[in-house]
Tab-separated table of C-alpha atoms and ligand atoms in Angstrom:
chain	number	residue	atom	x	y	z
L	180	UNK	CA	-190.714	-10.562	-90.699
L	181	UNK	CA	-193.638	-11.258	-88.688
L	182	UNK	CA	-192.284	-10.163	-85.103
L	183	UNK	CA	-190.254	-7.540	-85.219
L	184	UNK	CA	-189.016	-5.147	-82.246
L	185	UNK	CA	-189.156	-1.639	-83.116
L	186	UNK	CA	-188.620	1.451	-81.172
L	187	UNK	CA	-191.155	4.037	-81.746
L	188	UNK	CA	-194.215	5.819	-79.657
L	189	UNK	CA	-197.040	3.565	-80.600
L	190	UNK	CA	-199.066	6.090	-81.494
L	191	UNK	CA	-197.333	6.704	-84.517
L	192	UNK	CA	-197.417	3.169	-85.905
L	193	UNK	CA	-199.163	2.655	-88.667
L	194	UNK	CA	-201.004	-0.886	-88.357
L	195	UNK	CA	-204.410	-2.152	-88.040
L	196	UNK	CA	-204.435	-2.423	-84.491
L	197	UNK	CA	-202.260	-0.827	-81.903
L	198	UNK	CA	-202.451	-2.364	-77.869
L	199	UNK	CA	-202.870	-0.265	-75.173
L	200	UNK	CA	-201.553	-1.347	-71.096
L	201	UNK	CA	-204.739	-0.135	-69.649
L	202	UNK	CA	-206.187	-0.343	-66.206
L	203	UNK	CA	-209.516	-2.421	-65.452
L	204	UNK	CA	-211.231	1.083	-65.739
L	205	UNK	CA	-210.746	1.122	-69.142
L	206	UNK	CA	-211.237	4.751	-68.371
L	207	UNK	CA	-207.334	6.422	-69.413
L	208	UNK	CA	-204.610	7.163	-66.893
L	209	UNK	CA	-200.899	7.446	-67.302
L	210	UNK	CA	-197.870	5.860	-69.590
L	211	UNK	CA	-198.831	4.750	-72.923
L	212	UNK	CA	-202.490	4.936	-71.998
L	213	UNK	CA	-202.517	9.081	-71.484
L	214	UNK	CA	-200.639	8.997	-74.750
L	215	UNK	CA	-203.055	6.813	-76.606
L	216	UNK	CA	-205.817	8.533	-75.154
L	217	UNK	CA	-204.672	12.176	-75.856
L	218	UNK	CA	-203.856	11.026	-79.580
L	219	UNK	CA	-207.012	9.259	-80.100
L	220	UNK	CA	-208.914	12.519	-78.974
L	221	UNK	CA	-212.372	12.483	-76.111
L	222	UNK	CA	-214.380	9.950	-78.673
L	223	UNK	CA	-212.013	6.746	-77.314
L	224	UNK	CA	-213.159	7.635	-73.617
L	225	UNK	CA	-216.653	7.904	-74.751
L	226	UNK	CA	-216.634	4.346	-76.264
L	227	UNK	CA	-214.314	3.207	-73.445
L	228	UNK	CA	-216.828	3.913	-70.849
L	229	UNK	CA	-219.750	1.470	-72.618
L	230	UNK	CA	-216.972	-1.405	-72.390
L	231	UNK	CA	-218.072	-1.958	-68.462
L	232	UNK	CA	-214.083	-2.338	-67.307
L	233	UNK	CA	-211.942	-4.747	-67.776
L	234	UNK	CA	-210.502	-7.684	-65.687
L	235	UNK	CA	-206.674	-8.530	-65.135
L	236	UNK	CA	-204.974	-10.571	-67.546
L	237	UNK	CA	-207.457	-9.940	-70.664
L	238	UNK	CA	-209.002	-7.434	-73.139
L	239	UNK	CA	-210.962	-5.486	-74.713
L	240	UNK	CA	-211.715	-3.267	-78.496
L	241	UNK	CA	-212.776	-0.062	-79.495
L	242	UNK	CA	-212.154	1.901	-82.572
L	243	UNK	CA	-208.484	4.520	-83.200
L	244	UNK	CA	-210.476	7.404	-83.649
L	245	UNK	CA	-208.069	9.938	-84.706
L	246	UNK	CA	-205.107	7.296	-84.775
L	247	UNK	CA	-203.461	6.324	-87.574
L	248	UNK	CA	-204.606	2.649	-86.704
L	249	UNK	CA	-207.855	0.635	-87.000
L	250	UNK	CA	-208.783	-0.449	-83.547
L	251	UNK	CA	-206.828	0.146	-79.681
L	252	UNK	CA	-206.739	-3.449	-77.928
L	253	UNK	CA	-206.891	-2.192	-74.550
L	254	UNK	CA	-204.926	-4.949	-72.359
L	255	UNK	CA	-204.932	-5.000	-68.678
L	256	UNK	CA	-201.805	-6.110	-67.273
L	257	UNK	CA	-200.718	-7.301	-63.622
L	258	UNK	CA	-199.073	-4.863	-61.343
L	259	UNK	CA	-196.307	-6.823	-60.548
L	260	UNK	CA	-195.544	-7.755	-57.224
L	261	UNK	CA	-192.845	-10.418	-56.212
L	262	UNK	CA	-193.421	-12.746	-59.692
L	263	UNK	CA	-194.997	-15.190	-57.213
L	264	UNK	CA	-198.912	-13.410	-57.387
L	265	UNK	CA	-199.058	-15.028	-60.735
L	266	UNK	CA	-197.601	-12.410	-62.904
L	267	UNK	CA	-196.293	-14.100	-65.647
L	268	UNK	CA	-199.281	-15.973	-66.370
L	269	UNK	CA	-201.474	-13.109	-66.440
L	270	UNK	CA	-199.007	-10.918	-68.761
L	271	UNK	CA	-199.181	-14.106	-70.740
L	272	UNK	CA	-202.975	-14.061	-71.077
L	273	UNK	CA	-203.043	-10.158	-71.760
L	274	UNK	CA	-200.845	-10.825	-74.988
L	275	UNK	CA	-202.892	-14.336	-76.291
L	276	UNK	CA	-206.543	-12.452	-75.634
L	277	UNK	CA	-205.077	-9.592	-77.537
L	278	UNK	CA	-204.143	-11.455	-80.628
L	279	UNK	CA	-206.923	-13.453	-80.497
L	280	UNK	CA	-208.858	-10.449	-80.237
L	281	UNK	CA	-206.646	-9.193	-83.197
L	282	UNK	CA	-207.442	-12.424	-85.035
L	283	UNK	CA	-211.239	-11.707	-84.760
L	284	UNK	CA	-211.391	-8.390	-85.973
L	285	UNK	CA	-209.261	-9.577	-89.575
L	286	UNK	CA	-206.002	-7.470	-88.051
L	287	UNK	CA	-202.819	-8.318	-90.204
L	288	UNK	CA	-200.746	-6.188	-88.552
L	289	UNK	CA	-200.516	-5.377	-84.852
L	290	UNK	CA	-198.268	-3.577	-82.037
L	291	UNK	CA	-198.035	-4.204	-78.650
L	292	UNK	CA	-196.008	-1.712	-76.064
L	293	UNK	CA	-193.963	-3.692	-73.312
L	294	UNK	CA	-197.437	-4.276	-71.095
L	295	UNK	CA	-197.026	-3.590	-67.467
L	296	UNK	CA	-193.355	-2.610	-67.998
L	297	UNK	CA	-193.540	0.831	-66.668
L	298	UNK	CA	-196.243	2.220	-63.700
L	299	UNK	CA	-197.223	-1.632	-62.807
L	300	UNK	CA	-193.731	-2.606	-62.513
L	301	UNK	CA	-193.160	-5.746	-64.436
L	302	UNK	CA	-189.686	-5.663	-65.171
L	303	UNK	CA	-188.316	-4.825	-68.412
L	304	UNK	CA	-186.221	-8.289	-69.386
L	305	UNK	CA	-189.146	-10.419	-67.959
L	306	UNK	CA	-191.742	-8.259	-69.495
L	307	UNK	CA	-190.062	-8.661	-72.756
L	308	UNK	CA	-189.224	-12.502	-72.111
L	309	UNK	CA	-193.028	-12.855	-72.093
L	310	UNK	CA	-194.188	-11.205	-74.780
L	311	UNK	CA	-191.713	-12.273	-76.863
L	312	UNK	CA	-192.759	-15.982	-76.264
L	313	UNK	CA	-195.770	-15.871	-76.331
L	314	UNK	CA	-196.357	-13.822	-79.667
L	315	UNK	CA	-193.697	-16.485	-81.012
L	316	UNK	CA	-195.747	-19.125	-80.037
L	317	UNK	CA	-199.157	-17.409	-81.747
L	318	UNK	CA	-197.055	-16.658	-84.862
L	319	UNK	CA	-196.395	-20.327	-85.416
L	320	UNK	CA	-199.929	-21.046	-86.025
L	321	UNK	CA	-201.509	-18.123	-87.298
L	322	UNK	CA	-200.356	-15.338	-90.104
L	323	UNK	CA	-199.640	-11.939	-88.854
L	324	UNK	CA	-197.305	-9.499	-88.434
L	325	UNK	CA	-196.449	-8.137	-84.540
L	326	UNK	CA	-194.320	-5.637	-83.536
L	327	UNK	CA	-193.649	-5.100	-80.391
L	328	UNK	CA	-193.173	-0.942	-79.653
L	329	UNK	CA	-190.098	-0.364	-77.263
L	330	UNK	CA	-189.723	3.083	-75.860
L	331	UNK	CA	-186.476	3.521	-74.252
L	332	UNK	CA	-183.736	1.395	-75.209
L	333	UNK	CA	-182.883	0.000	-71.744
L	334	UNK	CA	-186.105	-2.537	-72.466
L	335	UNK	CA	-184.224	-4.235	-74.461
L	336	UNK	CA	-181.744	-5.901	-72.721
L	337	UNK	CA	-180.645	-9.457	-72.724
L	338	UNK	CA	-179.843	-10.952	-69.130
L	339	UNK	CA	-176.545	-9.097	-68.385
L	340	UNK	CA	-174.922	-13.002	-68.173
L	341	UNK	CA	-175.487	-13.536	-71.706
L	342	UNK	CA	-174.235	-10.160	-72.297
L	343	UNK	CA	-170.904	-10.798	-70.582
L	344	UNK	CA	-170.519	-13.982	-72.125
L	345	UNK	CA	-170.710	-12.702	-75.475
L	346	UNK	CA	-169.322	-9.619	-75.297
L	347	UNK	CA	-166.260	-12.036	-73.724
L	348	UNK	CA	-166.463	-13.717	-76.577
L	349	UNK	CA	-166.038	-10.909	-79.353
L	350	UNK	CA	-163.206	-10.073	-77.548
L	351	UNK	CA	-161.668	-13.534	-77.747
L	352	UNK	CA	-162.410	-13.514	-81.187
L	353	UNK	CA	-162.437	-10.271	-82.833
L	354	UNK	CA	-158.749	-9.798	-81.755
L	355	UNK	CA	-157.352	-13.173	-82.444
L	356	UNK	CA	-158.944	-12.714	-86.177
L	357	UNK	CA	-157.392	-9.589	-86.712
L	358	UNK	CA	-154.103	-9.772	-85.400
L	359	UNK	CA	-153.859	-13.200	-86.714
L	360	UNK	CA	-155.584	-11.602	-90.410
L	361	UNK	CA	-153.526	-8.258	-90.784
L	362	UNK	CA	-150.612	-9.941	-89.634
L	363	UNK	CA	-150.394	-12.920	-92.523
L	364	UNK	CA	-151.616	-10.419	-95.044
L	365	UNK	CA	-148.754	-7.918	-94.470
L	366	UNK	CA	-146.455	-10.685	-94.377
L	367	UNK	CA	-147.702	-11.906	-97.565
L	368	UNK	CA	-147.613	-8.386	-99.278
L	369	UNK	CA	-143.716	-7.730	-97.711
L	370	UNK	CA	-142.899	-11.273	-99.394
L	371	UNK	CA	-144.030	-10.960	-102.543
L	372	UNK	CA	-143.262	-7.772	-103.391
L	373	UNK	CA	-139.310	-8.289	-103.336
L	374	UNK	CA	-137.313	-10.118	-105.498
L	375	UNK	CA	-136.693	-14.077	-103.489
L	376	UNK	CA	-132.217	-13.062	-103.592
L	377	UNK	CA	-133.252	-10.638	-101.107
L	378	UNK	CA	-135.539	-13.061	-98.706
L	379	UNK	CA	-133.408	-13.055	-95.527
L	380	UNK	CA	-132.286	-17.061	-95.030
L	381	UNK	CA	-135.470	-19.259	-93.780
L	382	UNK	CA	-137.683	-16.618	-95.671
L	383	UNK	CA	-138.390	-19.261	-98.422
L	384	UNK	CA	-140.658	-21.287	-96.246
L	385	UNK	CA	-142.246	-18.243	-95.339
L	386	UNK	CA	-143.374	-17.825	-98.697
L	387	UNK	CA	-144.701	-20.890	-99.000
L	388	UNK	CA	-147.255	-20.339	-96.062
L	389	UNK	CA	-147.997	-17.098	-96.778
L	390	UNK	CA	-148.435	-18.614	-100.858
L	391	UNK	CA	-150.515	-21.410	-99.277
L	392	UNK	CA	-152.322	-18.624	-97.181
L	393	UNK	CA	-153.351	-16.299	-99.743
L	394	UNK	CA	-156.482	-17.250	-101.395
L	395	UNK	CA	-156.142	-19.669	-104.185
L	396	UNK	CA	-157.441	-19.496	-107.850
L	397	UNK	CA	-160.459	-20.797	-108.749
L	398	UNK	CA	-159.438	-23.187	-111.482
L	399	UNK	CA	-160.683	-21.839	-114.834
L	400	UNK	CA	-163.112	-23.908	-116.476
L	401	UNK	CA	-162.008	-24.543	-120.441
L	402	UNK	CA	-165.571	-23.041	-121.934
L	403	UNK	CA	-168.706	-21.754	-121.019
L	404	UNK	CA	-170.624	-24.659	-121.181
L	405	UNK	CA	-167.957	-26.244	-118.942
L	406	UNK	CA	-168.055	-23.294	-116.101
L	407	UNK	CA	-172.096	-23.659	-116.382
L	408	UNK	CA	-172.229	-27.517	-115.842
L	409	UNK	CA	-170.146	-27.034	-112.917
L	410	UNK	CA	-172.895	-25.026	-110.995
L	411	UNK	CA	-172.972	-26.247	-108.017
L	412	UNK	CA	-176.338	-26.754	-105.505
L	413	UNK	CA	-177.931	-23.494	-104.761
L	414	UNK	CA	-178.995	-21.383	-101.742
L	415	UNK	CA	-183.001	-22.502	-102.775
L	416	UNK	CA	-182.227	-26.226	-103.227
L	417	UNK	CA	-180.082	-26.771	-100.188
L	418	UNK	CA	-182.681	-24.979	-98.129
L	419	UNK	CA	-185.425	-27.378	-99.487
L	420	UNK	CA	-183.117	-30.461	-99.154
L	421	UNK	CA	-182.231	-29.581	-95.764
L	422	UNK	CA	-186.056	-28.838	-94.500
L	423	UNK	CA	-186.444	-32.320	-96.267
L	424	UNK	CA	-183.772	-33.722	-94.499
L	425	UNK	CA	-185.228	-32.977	-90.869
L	426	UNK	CA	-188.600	-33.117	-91.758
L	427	UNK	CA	-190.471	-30.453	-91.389
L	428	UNK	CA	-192.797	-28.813	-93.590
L	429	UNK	CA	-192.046	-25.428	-95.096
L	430	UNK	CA	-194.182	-23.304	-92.624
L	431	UNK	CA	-192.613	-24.738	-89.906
L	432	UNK	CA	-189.257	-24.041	-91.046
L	433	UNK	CA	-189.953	-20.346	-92.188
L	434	UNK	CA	-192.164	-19.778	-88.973
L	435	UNK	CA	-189.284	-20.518	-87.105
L	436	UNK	CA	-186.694	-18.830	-88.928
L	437	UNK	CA	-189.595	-15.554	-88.407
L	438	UNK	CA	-189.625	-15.274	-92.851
L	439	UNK	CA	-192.755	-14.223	-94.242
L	440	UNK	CA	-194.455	-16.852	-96.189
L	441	UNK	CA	-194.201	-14.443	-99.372
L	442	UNK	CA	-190.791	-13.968	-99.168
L	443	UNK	CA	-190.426	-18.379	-98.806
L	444	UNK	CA	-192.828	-18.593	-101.911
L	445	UNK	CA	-189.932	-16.531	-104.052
L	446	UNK	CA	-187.395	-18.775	-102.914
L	447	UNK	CA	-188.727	-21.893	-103.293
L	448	UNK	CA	-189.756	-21.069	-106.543
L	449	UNK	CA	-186.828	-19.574	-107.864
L	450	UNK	CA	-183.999	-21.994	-107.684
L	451	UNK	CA	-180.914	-18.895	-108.245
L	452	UNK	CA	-182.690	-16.705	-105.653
L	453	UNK	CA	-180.332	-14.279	-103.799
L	454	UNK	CA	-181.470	-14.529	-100.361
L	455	UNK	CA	-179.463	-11.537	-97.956
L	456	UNK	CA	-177.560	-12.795	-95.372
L	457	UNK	CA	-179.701	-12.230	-92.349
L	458	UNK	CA	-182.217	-14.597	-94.393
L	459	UNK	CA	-180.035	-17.356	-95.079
L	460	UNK	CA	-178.766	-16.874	-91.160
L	461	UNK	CA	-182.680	-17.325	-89.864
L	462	UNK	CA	-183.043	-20.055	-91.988
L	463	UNK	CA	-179.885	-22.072	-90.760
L	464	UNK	CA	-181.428	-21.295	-87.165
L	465	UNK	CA	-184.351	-22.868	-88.028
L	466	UNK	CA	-182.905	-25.936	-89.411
L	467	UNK	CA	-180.636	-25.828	-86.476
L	468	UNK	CA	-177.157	-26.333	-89.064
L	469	UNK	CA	-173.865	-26.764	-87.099
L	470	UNK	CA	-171.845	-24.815	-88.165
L	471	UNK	CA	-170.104	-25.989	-90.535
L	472	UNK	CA	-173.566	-26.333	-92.529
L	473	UNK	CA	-174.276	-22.706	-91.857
L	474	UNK	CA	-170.794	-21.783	-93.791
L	475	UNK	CA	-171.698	-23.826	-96.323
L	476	UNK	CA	-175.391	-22.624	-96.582
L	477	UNK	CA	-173.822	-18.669	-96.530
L	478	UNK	CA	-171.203	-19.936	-99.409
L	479	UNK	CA	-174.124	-20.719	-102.133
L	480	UNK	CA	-175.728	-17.419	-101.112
L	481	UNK	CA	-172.316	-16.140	-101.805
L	482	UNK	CA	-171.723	-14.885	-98.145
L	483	UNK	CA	-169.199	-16.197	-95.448
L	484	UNK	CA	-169.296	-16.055	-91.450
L	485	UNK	CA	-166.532	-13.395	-90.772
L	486	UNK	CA	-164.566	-12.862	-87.420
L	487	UNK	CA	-164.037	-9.351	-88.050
L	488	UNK	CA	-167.364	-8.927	-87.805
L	489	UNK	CA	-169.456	-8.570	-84.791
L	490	UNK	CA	-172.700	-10.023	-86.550
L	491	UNK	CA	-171.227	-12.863	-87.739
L	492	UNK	CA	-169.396	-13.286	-83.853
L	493	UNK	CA	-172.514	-13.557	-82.711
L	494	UNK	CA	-174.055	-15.832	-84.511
L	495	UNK	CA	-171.228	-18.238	-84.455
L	496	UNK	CA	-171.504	-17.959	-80.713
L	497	UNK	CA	-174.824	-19.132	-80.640
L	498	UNK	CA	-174.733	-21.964	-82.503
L	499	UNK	CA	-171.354	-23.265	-80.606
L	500	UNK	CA	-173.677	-22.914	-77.972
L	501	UNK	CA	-176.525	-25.082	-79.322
L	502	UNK	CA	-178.834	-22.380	-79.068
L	503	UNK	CA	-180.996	-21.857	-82.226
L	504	UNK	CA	-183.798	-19.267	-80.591
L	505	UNK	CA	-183.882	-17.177	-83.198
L	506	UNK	CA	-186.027	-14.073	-80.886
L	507	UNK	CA	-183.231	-14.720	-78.241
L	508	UNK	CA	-180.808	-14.571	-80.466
L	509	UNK	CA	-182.512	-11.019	-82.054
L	510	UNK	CA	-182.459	-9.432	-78.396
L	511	UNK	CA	-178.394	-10.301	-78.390
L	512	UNK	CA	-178.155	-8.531	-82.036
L	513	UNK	CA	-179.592	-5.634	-80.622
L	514	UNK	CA	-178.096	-5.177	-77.352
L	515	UNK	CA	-174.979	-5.098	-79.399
L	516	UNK	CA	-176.627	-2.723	-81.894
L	517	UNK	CA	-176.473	-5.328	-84.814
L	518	UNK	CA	-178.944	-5.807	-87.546
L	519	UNK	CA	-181.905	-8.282	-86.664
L	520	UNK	CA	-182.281	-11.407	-88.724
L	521	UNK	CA	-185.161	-12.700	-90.679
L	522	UNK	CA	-187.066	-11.143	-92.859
E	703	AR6	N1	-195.189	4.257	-77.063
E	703	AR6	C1	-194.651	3.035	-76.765
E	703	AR6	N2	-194.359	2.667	-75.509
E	703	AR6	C2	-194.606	3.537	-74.521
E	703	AR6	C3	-195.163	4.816	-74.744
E	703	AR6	C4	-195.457	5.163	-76.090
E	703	AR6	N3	-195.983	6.336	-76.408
E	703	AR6	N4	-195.291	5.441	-73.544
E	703	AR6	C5	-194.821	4.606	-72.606
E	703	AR6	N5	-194.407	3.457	-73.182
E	703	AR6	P1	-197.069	2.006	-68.867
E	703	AR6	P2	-198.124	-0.340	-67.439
E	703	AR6	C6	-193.847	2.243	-72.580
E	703	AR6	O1	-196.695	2.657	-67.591
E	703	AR6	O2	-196.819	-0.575	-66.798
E	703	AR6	C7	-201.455	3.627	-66.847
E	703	AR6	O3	-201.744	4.628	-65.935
E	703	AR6	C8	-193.207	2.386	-71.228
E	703	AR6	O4	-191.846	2.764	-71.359
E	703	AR6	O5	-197.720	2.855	-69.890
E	703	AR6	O6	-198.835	-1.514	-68.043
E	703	AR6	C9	-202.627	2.669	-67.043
E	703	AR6	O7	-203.867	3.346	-66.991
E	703	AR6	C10	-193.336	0.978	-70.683
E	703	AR6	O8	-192.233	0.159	-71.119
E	703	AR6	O9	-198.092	0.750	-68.615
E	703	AR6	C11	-202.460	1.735	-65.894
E	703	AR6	O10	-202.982	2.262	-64.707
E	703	AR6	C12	-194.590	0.418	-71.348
E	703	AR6	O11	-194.945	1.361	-72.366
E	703	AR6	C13	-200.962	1.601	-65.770
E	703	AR6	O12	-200.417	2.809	-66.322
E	703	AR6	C14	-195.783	0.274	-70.395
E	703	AR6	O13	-195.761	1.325	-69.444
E	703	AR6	C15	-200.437	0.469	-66.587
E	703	AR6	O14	-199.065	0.337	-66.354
């Protein structure tokens, strides 16, 4: 998955490059930079101090020293002030120099920390807004993979609006379904499992809607070669019609959905591929399906959107809602502590 939102200390991560929120000094201080610093060991001040500072908004490289990584992009945030000094635009420029930077120096995989979200001030949900648009945006056009290095969980928080809405909405329907679900089943079961002389009177209708709402047969197919020819379209070939169908090219549509271009490859080449379900979810962001073309998209992979599931709640919520950002939607997966999709 090319973006992905981890929580780790950075210095652990394993990548070619790791970012560092650094003052125009260049020359250490608190946060993420004291950590970097002390795990990097004296030689990252001693190259630090050739760089001549640093202004505002960009960046600069050195080598990781006694980190597990490559290089240390050292990025120079804005303190933030009232959001009206220009903030945004500078976080924004910290994050493109960076990858560009990253870009330069043949880095396939980066990670940023939350830049200016702790001493400077910048807070957390705008800080993440930011960097989470504007690596997007990068990722479209170039190939890399980004993670962006949360410490404490509170970073990650959607707008507590959308949070409301949705958790109001998991309410709404993670009750109905299971009421309405344990209710018809148990019926069902009661029904069928005494004799019909013993139905009280009106019961009979009763067991035709709980017949006609237990799941039906498939009907069986006379031979083989019969059940075979009835294979229907599959996951692969409904993805590629529908990509043809609102033309875009293939990058587009797995940039957007955040896929890897390896993973894509498989599945366009291999026409039974069994995709998981957060996969065939990003892709029926990308495409923007309604919904009824996300169930049926889930059905060939051999999944289904459930309402006894939070996951699936969620999505469903967000395509009601039109809304087919698929890093937006990631942030409301995992303020509700639900597995990201993509990838
Ligand atoms: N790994 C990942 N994230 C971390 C780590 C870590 N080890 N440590 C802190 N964070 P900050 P700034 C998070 O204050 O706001 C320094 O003195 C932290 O929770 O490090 O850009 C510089 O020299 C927060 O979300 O950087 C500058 O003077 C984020 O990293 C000034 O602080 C950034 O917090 C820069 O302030």
């Amino acid at each position: 998955m090319p973006l992905q939102i981890v929580r780790n200390d950075i210095t652990k991560m394993k990548v070619d490059a790791i970012v560092n929120a650094a003052n125009s000094s260049l020359l250490g201080g608190g946060g993420v930079d004291g950590c970097i610093h002390r795990a990097a060991g004296p030689e990252l001040l001693d190259e630090c101090r050739k760089l001549g500072g640093c202004r505002t908004g960009s960046a600069k490289i050195t080598g990781g020293y006694r980190l597990p990584c490559k290089y240390v992009i050292h990025a120079v945030g804005p303190r933030w002030q009232d959001g009206k000094h220009g903030e945004r635009e500078l976080l924004v420029s910290c994050y493109r120099t960076s990858l560009e930077l990253a870009k330069e120096y043949d880095c396939e995989t980066v990670a940023f920390p939350l830049i200016s979200s702790g001493i400077y001030g910048y807070p957390k949900d705008r800080a993440l807004k930011a960097a989470v648009d504007t690596i997007g945006e990068f990722l479209l056009e170039h190939d890399m993979t980004v993670y962006i290095v949360i410490f404490d969980r509170s970073a990650y928080r959607i707008s507590q609006k959308l949070f409301s809405d949705i958790e109001e909405y998991i309410d709404d329907h993670y009750v109905a379904a299971h009421t309405d679900h344990t209710d018809r089943r148990s019926e069902y079961s009661r029904l069928m499992s005494m004799p019909a002389e013993n139905h009280l009177p009106g019961e009979e209708n009763k067991v035709t809607e709980a017949v006609y709402a237990a799941p039906s047969a498939p009907r069986a197919a006379k031979t083989l070669d019969d059940a075979l020819s009835q294979i229907d379209e599959s996951f692969s070939e409904m993805l590629l019609r529908k990509i043809d169908e609102r033309k875009m090219t293939d990058a587009q549509c797995y940039k957007k959905a955040n896929i890897d271009r390896k993973l894509f490859s498989k599945i366009r080449s291999d026409r039974l591929y069994k995709p998981s379900k957060p996969t065939v979810i990003a892709f029926a962001i990308a495409l923007e399906l309604s919904l009824e073309e996300t169930k049926e998209m889930l059905m060939k992979a051999g999944f289904a959107l459930s309402r006894s599931n939070k996951f699936d709640i969620i999505i469903e919520y967000f395509i009601e809602h039109g809304n087919y950002n698929v890093f937006e939607i990631n942030e409301a997966l995992f303020a509700f502590d639900q597995s990201l999709i993509g990838g």
